[in-house]
mmCIF file of C-alpha atoms and ligand atoms in Angstrom:
data_model
loop_
_atom_site.group_PDB
_atom_site.id
_atom_site.type_symbol
_atom_site.label_atom_id
_atom_site.label_comp_id
_atom_site.label_asym_id
_atom_site.label_seq_id
_atom_site.Cartn_x
_atom_site.Cartn_y
_atom_site.Cartn_z
ATOM 1 C CA MET E 1 -127.890 -53.801 -6.456
ATOM 2 C CA SER E 2 -127.519 -53.979 -2.671
ATOM 3 C CA ALA E 3 -127.756 -50.166 -2.389
ATOM 4 C CA LEU E 4 -130.997 -50.213 -4.408
ATOM 5 C CA LEU E 5 -132.569 -52.839 -2.175
ATOM 6 C CA ARG E 6 -131.358 -51.419 1.133
ATOM 7 C CA SER E 7 -133.942 -48.626 1.568
ATOM 8 C CA PRO E 8 -137.026 -50.716 0.613
ATOM 9 C CA LEU E 9 -135.887 -53.564 2.873
ATOM 10 C CA LEU E 10 -135.285 -51.184 5.770
ATOM 11 C CA ALA E 11 -138.715 -49.597 5.182
ATOM 12 C CA ALA E 12 -140.205 -53.120 5.184
ATOM 13 C CA ALA E 13 -138.442 -53.743 8.521
ATOM 14 C CA ARG E 14 -140.766 -51.146 10.068
ATOM 15 C CA SER E 15 -144.024 -52.269 8.425
ATOM 16 C CA PRO E 16 -146.407 -54.108 10.807
ATOM 17 C CA ARG E 17 -148.400 -55.386 7.782
ATOM 18 C CA LEU E 18 -145.340 -57.020 6.199
ATOM 19 C CA GLU E 19 -144.258 -58.298 9.591
ATOM 20 C CA ARG E 20 -147.568 -60.158 9.941
ATOM 21 C CA ALA E 21 -147.228 -61.596 6.424
ATOM 22 C CA ILE E 22 -143.563 -62.633 6.634
ATOM 23 C CA THR E 23 -143.640 -64.077 10.146
ATOM 24 C CA ARG E 24 -146.527 -66.328 9.056
ATOM 25 C CA LEU E 25 -144.613 -67.858 6.148
ATOM 26 C CA PRO E 26 -144.035 -71.531 6.948
ATOM 27 C CA VAL E 27 -140.373 -71.348 6.012
ATOM 28 C CA SER E 28 -139.473 -68.248 8.065
ATOM 29 C CA ARG E 29 -138.444 -69.902 11.318
ATOM 30 C CA SER E 30 -135.881 -72.248 9.811
ATOM 31 C CA VAL E 31 -134.334 -69.399 7.806
ATOM 32 C CA VAL E 32 -134.323 -67.074 10.793
ATOM 33 C CA ALA E 33 -132.539 -69.739 12.873
ATOM 34 C CA ARG E 34 -129.378 -68.909 10.950
ATOM 35 C CA PHE E 35 -129.243 -65.486 12.664
ATOM 36 C CA VAL E 36 -131.360 -65.958 15.818
ATOM 37 C CA ALA E 37 -130.590 -68.410 18.650
ATOM 38 C CA GLY E 38 -134.128 -69.628 19.373
ATOM 39 C CA THR E 39 -136.966 -68.114 21.367
ATOM 40 C CA THR E 40 -136.404 -68.947 25.041
ATOM 41 C CA THR E 41 -133.906 -68.064 27.772
ATOM 42 C CA ALA E 42 -132.772 -71.705 27.716
ATOM 43 C CA ASP E 43 -132.065 -71.458 23.948
ATOM 44 C CA ALA E 44 -129.976 -68.314 24.473
ATOM 45 C CA VAL E 45 -128.014 -69.787 27.373
ATOM 46 C CA ARG E 46 -127.333 -73.007 25.448
ATOM 47 C CA THR E 47 -125.965 -71.034 22.493
ATOM 48 C CA ALA E 48 -123.893 -68.870 24.833
ATOM 49 C CA GLU E 49 -122.359 -71.939 26.470
ATOM 50 C CA THR E 50 -121.338 -73.369 23.086
ATOM 51 C CA LEU E 51 -119.643 -70.106 22.100
ATOM 52 C CA LEU E 52 -117.959 -69.736 25.498
ATOM 53 C CA ARG E 53 -116.536 -73.253 25.154
ATOM 54 C CA SER E 54 -114.987 -72.189 21.841
ATOM 55 C CA GLY E 55 -113.138 -69.325 23.562
ATOM 56 C CA ARG E 56 -115.492 -66.529 22.450
ATOM 57 C CA PHE E 57 -117.386 -64.089 24.686
ATOM 58 C CA VAL E 58 -121.087 -63.305 24.282
ATOM 59 C CA SER E 59 -123.558 -60.431 24.368
ATOM 60 C CA ILE E 60 -127.177 -61.552 24.403
ATOM 61 C CA ASP E 61 -130.044 -59.468 23.058
ATOM 62 C CA HIS E 62 -133.677 -60.204 23.850
ATOM 63 C CA LEU E 63 -135.302 -59.250 20.541
ATOM 64 C CA GLY E 64 -137.870 -56.462 20.521
ATOM 65 C CA GLU E 65 -137.954 -52.754 19.704
ATOM 66 C CA ASP E 66 -140.198 -49.697 19.304
ATOM 67 C CA THR E 67 -142.476 -50.590 22.218
ATOM 68 C CA THR E 68 -145.322 -48.122 22.759
ATOM 69 C CA ASP E 69 -146.944 -50.055 25.560
ATOM 70 C CA LEU E 70 -145.777 -49.875 29.191
ATOM 71 C CA ALA E 71 -146.809 -53.471 29.945
ATOM 72 C CA ALA E 72 -144.696 -54.735 27.020
ATOM 73 C CA ALA E 73 -141.704 -52.698 28.237
ATOM 74 C CA GLU E 74 -142.105 -54.193 31.714
ATOM 75 C CA ALA E 75 -142.343 -57.688 30.224
ATOM 76 C CA THR E 76 -139.045 -57.035 28.413
ATOM 77 C CA VAL E 77 -137.383 -56.079 31.698
ATOM 78 C CA ALA E 78 -138.692 -59.313 33.247
ATOM 79 C CA GLN E 79 -137.218 -61.287 30.335
ATOM 80 C CA TYR E 80 -133.828 -59.643 30.870
ATOM 81 C CA LEU E 81 -133.906 -60.336 34.609
ATOM 82 C CA ASP E 82 -134.653 -63.988 33.882
ATOM 83 C CA LEU E 83 -131.819 -64.120 31.340
ATOM 84 C CA ILE E 84 -129.338 -62.407 33.680
ATOM 85 C CA ASP E 85 -130.263 -64.794 36.483
ATOM 86 C CA ALA E 86 -129.592 -67.795 34.210
ATOM 87 C CA LEU E 87 -126.315 -66.376 32.839
ATOM 88 C CA GLY E 88 -125.148 -65.442 36.338
ATOM 89 C CA ARG E 89 -125.135 -69.154 37.244
ATOM 90 C CA LEU E 90 -122.502 -69.943 34.604
ATOM 91 C CA PRO E 91 -118.893 -70.230 35.826
ATOM 92 C CA HIS E 92 -117.923 -67.472 33.363
ATOM 93 C CA ALA E 93 -119.817 -64.953 35.519
ATOM 94 C CA GLU E 94 -117.086 -65.213 38.176
ATOM 95 C CA VAL E 95 -114.636 -62.465 37.228
ATOM 96 C CA ALA E 96 -112.145 -60.397 39.167
ATOM 97 C CA PRO E 97 -113.124 -56.756 39.793
ATOM 98 C CA GLY E 98 -112.110 -54.608 36.808
ATOM 99 C CA ALA E 99 -111.530 -57.631 34.531
ATOM 100 C CA VAL E 100 -113.176 -58.120 31.130
ATOM 101 C CA ARG E 101 -116.546 -59.840 31.637
ATOM 102 C CA PRO E 102 -117.145 -62.706 29.170
ATOM 103 C CA LEU E 103 -120.923 -62.409 29.646
ATOM 104 C CA GLU E 104 -122.909 -59.378 28.586
ATOM 105 C CA VAL E 105 -126.469 -58.443 27.660
ATOM 106 C CA SER E 106 -127.330 -55.905 24.970
ATOM 107 C CA VAL E 107 -130.479 -53.817 25.337
ATOM 108 C CA LYS E 108 -132.484 -51.566 23.042
ATOM 109 C CA LEU E 109 -133.943 -48.655 24.983
ATOM 110 C CA SER E 110 -136.924 -48.524 22.597
ATOM 111 C CA ALA E 111 -137.865 -51.992 23.899
ATOM 112 C CA LEU E 112 -137.718 -50.612 27.453
ATOM 113 C CA GLY E 113 -140.218 -47.823 26.795
ATOM 114 C CA GLN E 114 -138.120 -44.950 25.341
ATOM 115 C CA ALA E 115 -140.850 -44.207 22.758
ATOM 116 C CA LEU E 116 -143.737 -44.126 25.229
ATOM 117 C CA PRO E 117 -145.673 -40.887 24.712
ATOM 118 C CA ARG E 118 -145.479 -39.949 28.395
ATOM 119 C CA ASP E 119 -142.123 -40.008 30.186
ATOM 120 C CA GLY E 120 -140.596 -42.495 27.743
ATOM 121 C CA HIS E 121 -137.046 -41.253 28.422
ATOM 122 C CA ALA E 122 -137.404 -41.617 32.216
ATOM 123 C CA VAL E 123 -139.215 -44.964 31.968
ATOM 124 C CA ALA E 124 -136.485 -46.433 29.745
ATOM 125 C CA ARG E 125 -133.765 -45.063 32.033
ATOM 126 C CA GLU E 126 -135.287 -46.655 35.144
ATOM 127 C CA HIS E 127 -135.876 -49.950 33.334
ATOM 128 C CA ALA E 128 -132.263 -49.922 32.137
ATOM 129 C CA ARG E 129 -131.148 -49.140 35.691
ATOM 130 C CA ARG E 130 -132.884 -52.308 36.971
ATOM 131 C CA ILE E 131 -131.142 -54.349 34.283
ATOM 132 C CA CYS E 132 -127.751 -52.808 35.161
ATOM 133 C CA ALA E 133 -128.262 -53.503 38.883
ATOM 134 C CA ALA E 134 -129.073 -57.168 38.189
ATOM 135 C CA ALA E 135 -126.134 -57.476 35.776
ATOM 136 C CA GLU E 136 -123.722 -55.966 38.320
ATOM 137 C CA ALA E 137 -124.879 -58.462 40.973
ATOM 138 C CA ALA E 138 -124.537 -61.372 38.520
ATOM 139 C CA GLY E 139 -121.068 -60.500 37.111
ATOM 140 C CA LEU E 140 -122.252 -59.377 33.668
ATOM 141 C CA TRP E 141 -121.800 -56.276 31.572
ATOM 142 C CA VAL E 142 -124.554 -54.359 29.750
ATOM 143 C CA THR E 143 -124.240 -52.480 26.456
ATOM 144 C CA VAL E 144 -126.985 -50.213 25.100
ATOM 145 C CA ASP E 145 -127.679 -50.639 21.372
ATOM 146 C CA ALA E 146 -127.952 -47.672 18.986
ATOM 147 C CA GLU E 147 -131.230 -47.244 17.115
ATOM 148 C CA ASP E 148 -132.404 -44.597 14.638
ATOM 149 C CA HIS E 149 -130.911 -41.108 14.918
ATOM 150 C CA THR E 150 -133.991 -39.565 16.555
ATOM 151 C CA THR E 151 -133.127 -41.586 19.680
ATOM 152 C CA THR E 152 -129.378 -40.861 19.871
ATOM 153 C CA ASP E 153 -129.493 -37.839 22.217
ATOM 154 C CA SER E 154 -131.870 -39.572 24.629
ATOM 155 C CA THR E 155 -129.862 -42.835 24.534
ATOM 156 C CA LEU E 156 -126.508 -41.165 25.187
ATOM 157 C CA ALA E 157 -128.026 -39.071 28.011
ATOM 158 C CA ILE E 158 -129.416 -42.222 29.677
ATOM 159 C CA VAL E 159 -126.061 -43.986 29.364
ATOM 160 C CA ARG E 160 -124.290 -40.948 30.830
ATOM 161 C CA ASP E 161 -126.704 -40.877 33.818
ATOM 162 C CA LEU E 162 -126.418 -44.604 34.503
ATOM 163 C CA ARG E 163 -122.629 -44.635 34.214
ATOM 164 C CA ALA E 164 -122.527 -42.625 37.454
ATOM 165 C CA ASP E 165 -123.573 -45.854 39.216
ATOM 166 C CA TYR E 166 -122.465 -48.427 36.620
ATOM 167 C CA PRO E 167 -119.256 -47.053 35.078
ATOM 168 C CA TRP E 168 -118.809 -50.212 32.965
ATOM 169 C CA LEU E 169 -122.060 -49.591 31.042
ATOM 170 C CA GLY E 170 -121.264 -49.642 27.323
ATOM 171 C CA THR E 171 -122.971 -48.034 24.369
ATOM 172 C CA VAL E 172 -122.990 -48.321 20.593
ATOM 173 C CA LEU E 173 -121.964 -45.550 18.200
ATOM 174 C CA GLN E 174 -122.816 -45.705 14.480
ATOM 175 C CA ALA E 175 -120.074 -44.540 12.111
ATOM 176 C CA TYR E 176 -122.615 -43.556 9.418
ATOM 177 C CA LEU E 177 -123.897 -40.661 11.563
ATOM 178 C CA ARG E 178 -122.133 -37.369 10.869
ATOM 179 C CA ARG E 179 -122.086 -36.581 14.602
ATOM 180 C CA THR E 180 -120.271 -39.790 15.605
ATOM 181 C CA GLU E 181 -116.694 -38.568 15.262
ATOM 182 C CA ASP E 182 -117.510 -35.895 17.859
ATOM 183 C CA ASP E 183 -119.304 -38.470 20.029
ATOM 184 C CA CYS E 184 -116.217 -40.708 19.869
ATOM 185 C CA ARG E 185 -114.031 -37.802 21.006
ATOM 186 C CA ALA E 186 -116.412 -37.076 23.879
ATOM 187 C CA LEU E 187 -116.700 -40.720 24.917
ATOM 188 C CA ALA E 188 -113.147 -42.040 24.475
ATOM 189 C CA GLY E 189 -112.252 -41.319 28.120
ATOM 190 C CA PRO E 190 -111.207 -43.689 30.917
ATOM 191 C CA GLY E 191 -113.540 -46.611 31.602
ATOM 192 C CA SER E 192 -115.837 -46.005 28.651
ATOM 193 C CA ARG E 193 -116.821 -49.017 26.562
ATOM 194 C CA ILE E 194 -117.829 -48.060 23.019
ATOM 195 C CA ARG E 195 -119.057 -50.586 20.475
ATOM 196 C CA LEU E 196 -118.340 -49.032 17.093
ATOM 197 C CA CYS E 197 -120.502 -50.272 14.214
ATOM 198 C CA LYS E 198 -121.303 -48.859 10.772
ATOM 199 C CA GLY E 199 -125.053 -48.437 11.420
ATOM 200 C CA ALA E 200 -128.055 -50.455 10.271
ATOM 201 C CA TYR E 201 -130.967 -47.999 9.801
ATOM 202 C CA ASP E 202 -132.118 -45.956 6.809
ATOM 203 C CA GLU E 203 -130.989 -42.460 7.763
ATOM 204 C CA PRO E 204 -131.376 -39.196 5.802
ATOM 205 C CA ALA E 205 -128.335 -37.541 4.226
ATOM 206 C CA ALA E 206 -128.780 -34.552 6.535
ATOM 207 C CA VAL E 207 -127.588 -36.638 9.488
ATOM 208 C CA ALA E 208 -125.784 -39.608 7.937
ATOM 209 C CA PHE E 209 -123.289 -40.579 5.252
ATOM 210 C CA ARG E 210 -125.175 -42.648 2.706
ATOM 211 C CA ASP E 211 -122.294 -43.535 0.439
ATOM 212 C CA ARG E 212 -120.599 -46.813 1.420
ATOM 213 C CA ALA E 213 -117.075 -45.441 0.954
ATOM 214 C CA GLU E 214 -117.913 -42.433 3.141
ATOM 215 C CA VAL E 215 -119.287 -44.695 5.888
ATOM 216 C CA ASP E 216 -116.150 -46.849 5.742
ATOM 217 C CA ALA E 217 -113.907 -43.766 5.930
ATOM 218 C CA SER E 218 -115.884 -42.445 8.894
ATOM 219 C CA TYR E 219 -115.543 -45.839 10.619
ATOM 220 C CA LEU E 220 -111.754 -45.699 10.274
ATOM 221 C CA ARG E 221 -111.609 -42.124 11.628
ATOM 222 C CA CYS E 222 -113.764 -43.113 14.626
ATOM 223 C CA LEU E 223 -111.687 -46.248 15.186
ATOM 224 C CA ALA E 224 -108.516 -44.138 15.286
ATOM 225 C CA ILE E 225 -110.051 -41.849 17.933
ATOM 226 C CA LEU E 226 -111.236 -44.738 20.107
ATOM 227 C CA THR E 227 -108.025 -46.764 19.909
ATOM 228 C CA ALA E 228 -105.918 -43.679 20.721
ATOM 229 C CA GLY E 229 -108.240 -42.870 23.649
ATOM 230 C CA SER E 230 -108.285 -44.395 27.113
ATOM 231 C CA GLY E 231 -111.541 -46.377 26.961
ATOM 232 C CA TYR E 232 -112.270 -49.922 25.829
ATOM 233 C CA PRO E 233 -113.033 -50.026 22.077
ATOM 234 C CA MET E 234 -115.332 -52.786 20.835
ATOM 235 C CA ILE E 235 -114.779 -53.197 17.117
ATOM 236 C CA ALA E 236 -118.125 -54.465 15.787
ATOM 237 C CA SER E 237 -117.783 -55.324 12.113
ATOM 238 C CA HIS E 238 -117.513 -58.278 9.734
ATOM 239 C CA ASP E 239 -115.580 -56.182 7.231
ATOM 240 C CA PRO E 240 -112.085 -57.589 6.502
ATOM 241 C CA ALA E 241 -110.810 -54.048 5.823
ATOM 242 C CA VAL E 242 -112.028 -52.856 9.237
ATOM 243 C CA ILE E 243 -110.578 -55.876 11.025
ATOM 244 C CA ALA E 244 -107.198 -55.380 9.326
ATOM 245 C CA ALA E 245 -107.194 -51.641 10.147
ATOM 246 C CA ALA E 246 -108.115 -52.381 13.763
ATOM 247 C CA GLY E 247 -105.206 -54.805 14.050
ATOM 248 C CA VAL E 248 -102.824 -52.036 12.954
ATOM 249 C CA ALA E 249 -104.484 -49.369 15.150
ATOM 250 C CA VAL E 250 -104.293 -51.391 18.370
ATOM 251 C CA VAL E 251 -100.605 -52.134 17.792
ATOM 252 C CA ALA E 252 -99.927 -48.438 17.097
ATOM 253 C CA ALA E 253 -101.752 -47.521 20.335
ATOM 254 C CA GLN E 254 -99.784 -50.237 22.216
ATOM 255 C CA ARG E 255 -102.982 -51.812 23.494
ATOM 256 C CA LYS E 256 -102.843 -55.195 25.198
ATOM 257 C CA THR E 257 -105.294 -57.955 24.229
ATOM 258 C CA GLU E 258 -107.520 -57.211 27.217
ATOM 259 C CA GLU E 259 -107.811 -53.524 26.257
ATOM 260 C CA TYR E 260 -110.134 -53.959 23.236
ATOM 261 C CA GLU E 261 -112.257 -56.597 21.568
ATOM 262 C CA TYR E 262 -113.690 -57.641 18.214
ATOM 263 C CA GLN E 263 -117.412 -58.265 17.927
ATOM 264 C CA MET E 264 -119.574 -59.961 15.310
ATOM 265 C CA LEU E 265 -123.173 -61.083 14.991
ATOM 266 C CA TYR E 266 -124.312 -64.640 15.654
ATOM 267 C CA GLY E 267 -124.321 -66.650 12.419
ATOM 268 C CA ILE E 268 -122.119 -64.227 10.474
ATOM 269 C CA ARG E 269 -118.519 -65.099 9.586
ATOM 270 C CA ALA E 270 -118.280 -67.743 12.327
ATOM 271 C CA ASP E 271 -114.981 -69.002 10.847
ATOM 272 C CA GLU E 272 -113.448 -65.549 11.077
ATOM 273 C CA GLN E 273 -114.709 -65.178 14.668
ATOM 274 C CA GLN E 274 -112.963 -68.426 15.579
ATOM 275 C CA ARG E 275 -109.799 -67.505 13.674
ATOM 276 C CA LEU E 276 -109.505 -64.217 15.588
ATOM 277 C CA ALA E 277 -110.190 -65.954 18.926
ATOM 278 C CA ASP E 278 -107.663 -68.717 18.189
ATOM 279 C CA ALA E 279 -105.081 -66.021 17.415
ATOM 280 C CA GLY E 280 -105.485 -64.787 21.014
ATOM 281 C CA ASN E 281 -107.929 -61.921 20.477
ATOM 282 C CA HIS E 282 -111.012 -61.247 22.547
ATOM 283 C CA VAL E 283 -114.019 -61.867 20.296
ATOM 284 C CA ARG E 284 -117.596 -61.336 21.447
ATOM 285 C CA VAL E 285 -120.599 -62.704 19.574
ATOM 286 C CA TYR E 286 -123.882 -60.788 19.683
ATOM 287 C CA ILE E 287 -126.630 -63.385 20.130
ATOM 288 C CA PRO E 288 -130.239 -62.333 19.524
ATOM 289 C CA TYR E 289 -133.089 -64.544 20.709
ATOM 290 C CA GLY E 290 -136.840 -64.246 21.165
ATOM 291 C CA ASP E 291 -140.045 -64.146 19.153
ATOM 292 C CA GLN E 292 -139.749 -60.628 17.819
ATOM 293 C CA TRP E 293 -137.057 -61.352 15.250
ATOM 294 C CA TYR E 294 -138.647 -59.555 12.297
ATOM 295 C CA GLY E 295 -136.933 -56.108 12.457
ATOM 296 C CA TYR E 296 -133.527 -57.609 13.278
ATOM 297 C CA PHE E 297 -133.835 -60.190 10.499
ATOM 298 C CA MET E 298 -134.878 -57.613 7.883
ATOM 299 C CA ARG E 299 -131.876 -55.413 8.742
ATOM 300 C CA ARG E 300 -129.596 -58.420 8.142
ATOM 301 C CA LEU E 301 -131.257 -58.967 4.739
ATOM 302 C CA ALA E 302 -130.785 -55.288 3.876
ATOM 303 C CA GLU E 303 -127.072 -55.479 4.673
ATOM 304 C CA ARG E 304 -126.147 -58.166 2.254
ATOM 305 C CA PRO E 305 -127.681 -59.436 -0.990
ATOM 306 C CA ALA E 306 -126.367 -62.945 -0.211
ATOM 307 C CA ASN E 307 -128.556 -63.029 2.922
ATOM 308 C CA LEU E 308 -131.578 -61.967 0.868
ATOM 309 C CA GLY E 309 -130.785 -64.616 -1.766
ATOM 310 C CA PHE E 310 -130.623 -67.261 0.967
ATOM 311 C CA PHE E 311 -134.085 -66.200 2.223
ATOM 312 C CA LEU E 312 -135.622 -66.155 -1.269
ATOM 313 C CA ARG E 313 -134.157 -69.578 -2.134
ATOM 314 C CA ALA E 314 -135.610 -71.029 1.074
ATOM 315 C CA LEU E 315 -139.018 -69.534 0.172
ATOM 316 C CA ALA E 316 -138.825 -71.131 -3.256
ATOM 317 C CA GLY E 317 -138.002 -74.444 -1.576
ATOM 318 C CA GLY E 318 -134.505 -74.513 -3.073
HETATM 319 P P1 LIG Q 401 -120.581 -54.483 5.797
HETATM 320 O O1 LIG Q 401 -122.007 -54.974 5.829
HETATM 321 O O2 LIG Q 401 -120.315 -53.087 5.357
HETATM 322 O O3 LIG Q 401 -119.769 -55.493 4.904
HETATM 323 C C1 LIG Q 401 -118.418 -55.210 4.572
HETATM 324 C C2 LIG Q 401 -117.732 -56.460 4.137
HETATM 325 O O4 LIG Q 401 -117.708 -57.411 5.224
HETATM 326 C C3 LIG Q 401 -118.408 -57.192 3.017
HETATM 327 O O5 LIG Q 401 -118.098 -56.619 1.766
HETATM 328 C C4 LIG Q 401 -117.825 -58.595 3.194
HETATM 329 O O6 LIG Q 401 -116.513 -58.632 2.711
HETATM 330 C C5 LIG Q 401 -117.778 -58.736 4.697
HETATM 331 N N1 LIG Q 401 -118.996 -59.389 5.180
HETATM 332 C C6 LIG Q 401 -120.071 -58.804 5.736
HETATM 333 N N2 LIG Q 401 -120.995 -59.741 6.043
HETATM 334 C C7 LIG Q 401 -120.501 -60.926 5.634
HETATM 335 C C8 LIG Q 401 -120.973 -62.267 5.658
HETATM 336 N N3 LIG Q 401 -122.192 -62.578 6.118
HETATM 337 N N4 LIG Q 401 -120.195 -63.230 5.164
HETATM 338 C C9 LIG Q 401 -118.979 -62.938 4.649
HETATM 339 N N5 LIG Q 401 -118.477 -61.679 4.589
HETATM 340 C C10 LIG Q 401 -119.217 -60.698 5.077
HETATM 341 N N6 LIG Q 401 -126.169 -51.464 14.054
HETATM 342 C C11 LIG Q 401 -126.880 -50.462 14.620
HETATM 343 O O7 LIG Q 401 -127.361 -49.574 13.911
HETATM 344 N N7 LIG Q 401 -127.057 -50.414 15.976
HETATM 345 C C12 LIG Q 401 -126.511 -51.347 16.807
HETATM 346 O O8 LIG Q 401 -126.701 -51.264 18.023
HETATM 347 C C13 LIG Q 401 -125.746 -52.399 16.228
HETATM 348 N N8 LIG Q 401 -125.168 -53.354 17.012
HETATM 349 C C14 LIG Q 401 -124.281 -54.243 16.435
HETATM 350 C C15 LIG Q 401 -123.555 -55.107 17.259
HETATM 351 C C16 LIG Q 401 -122.590 -55.933 16.704
HETATM 352 C C17 LIG Q 401 -121.790 -56.840 17.597
HETATM 353 C C18 LIG Q 401 -122.367 -55.928 15.287
HETATM 354 C C19 LIG Q 401 -121.318 -56.799 14.654
HETATM 355 C C20 LIG Q 401 -123.123 -55.101 14.475
HETATM 356 C C21 LIG Q 401 -124.094 -54.267 15.031
HETATM 357 N N9 LIG Q 401 -124.863 -53.428 14.231
HETATM 358 C C22 LIG Q 401 -125.602 -52.436 14.834
HETATM 359 C C23 LIG Q 401 -124.929 -53.651 12.767
HETATM 360 C C24 LIG Q 401 -123.937 -52.792 12.017
HETATM 361 O O9 LIG Q 401 -124.296 -51.434 12.095
HETATM 362 C C25 LIG Q 401 -123.874 -53.181 10.524
HETATM 363 O O10 LIG Q 401 -125.130 -52.980 9.951
HETATM 364 C C26 LIG Q 401 -123.445 -54.598 10.283
HETATM 365 O O11 LIG Q 401 -122.469 -55.035 11.183
HETATM 366 C C27 LIG Q 401 -122.876 -54.711 8.853
HETATM 367 O O12 LIG Q 401 -121.721 -53.911 8.717
HETATM 368 P P2 LIG Q 401 -120.234 -54.515 8.687
HETATM 369 O O13 LIG Q 401 -119.314 -53.542 9.299
HETATM 370 O O14 LIG Q 401 -120.263 -55.846 9.355
HETATM 371 O O15 LIG Q 401 -119.845 -54.731 7.188
#
C-alpha cells in the first residue's frame, strides 16, 4: 500500500497547483504543526530551547526549495542569518574548539539558488559560504541537505569547495542512490561529517534502489563504511533495525559517544529520541520551520501511511 502511494504523493509534492489547493485547506496548519515548528525565527528558537533542555541537539531548517528567483534565494540567506544570530545568543553556542556543536542549521542548496538558470551553482555556493561564515562566528555547525539526484554532483562539489575554509561543514548522503557507497568511501576521511539517510525523493531505477529491502541493505553497507572511517557519522533514521545496527557498528569501531550521533526529524519517534539521549547518546533533532512547508510535509506523508491517515482523518474532522 505505502509503495503504491509513494510515487503519486512525491509527484504531488512538486505540483504548484496542488500546493495552492492543500495549503489553503483550513485544517492544514494544525496538521502540519506536528512536523513543523511554526513559521518564525522565534518559533524555531523556542522549539530548539525545549529540545536542548531535554538533552538533545538540534539542526534547524528554514523551509523552502527549488527557488528559481534570485531575490527569493537572497531572502532565504537573510532568514538564515537572522536565525543564526538568534541561535548564537543561546548558551549552547559556547563550545570548545573541535568539540561537537549542539546547534546546527541545515540548508538546501536549491533554496539558495542552485537551480537558477544562470550561474546557479556559483550563486548557491556563495550564499552557502555566507551562511557558513556566520555559523562559524556564532558557534554553530552547518549541514547541506541532499535533494534529487540531478543536484548531487553540484552539491558535493560545493561542499568540497567550502570545506577548504569550513572543514566542519557536513553533508547528507542518501543510501537509496546506487552511487552512495562510493561517495561514502570518498567522504569517510578525517573531519568529514556525513548525515546518512535513506532518501526521500522519487528516483528512477537507473540511479536508485527502489525496493525497500535493497535500500535498507545499502544503508547498512554505507553505515559500515562510515563507522569504520575516520569522520563523524550522523545516523539519520527512525528505523529500529538501523538504530540497532548502528549501536553494534559503533561498538565494533570502538567509537566514543562524541564520535557519532543519531538524528531524527522533529515530531517523529520523540520517545525513541529521548530514550537514546537518556542512554547517553548524542541525538540531534532536525527542526523545520517557515511558511513553505508543503514539499517537506508531502515527503513525510509519502514515507508512512500512518502519517497520511492522520492527515486524512484531520481533513474529515475526525
Ligand atoms: P523508514 O521510513 O524506512 O521506516 C522504517 C521503520 O522505522 C518503520 O517501519 C518503522 O518501524 C519506523 N518508523 C519510521 N517512522 C516512524 C514513525 N513516525 N513512528 C514510528 N515508527 C516509525 N532525505 C533526503 O532525501 N535528503 C535529506 O537531506 C534528508 N535529511 C534528513 C535528515 C534527518 C535528520 C532525517 C532523520 C531524515 C532525513 N531525510 C532526508 C529523510 C530520509 O531520507 C527518510 O525519507 C526518512 O528518514 C524515512 O526513513 P527512515 O530511515 O526514518 O525509516
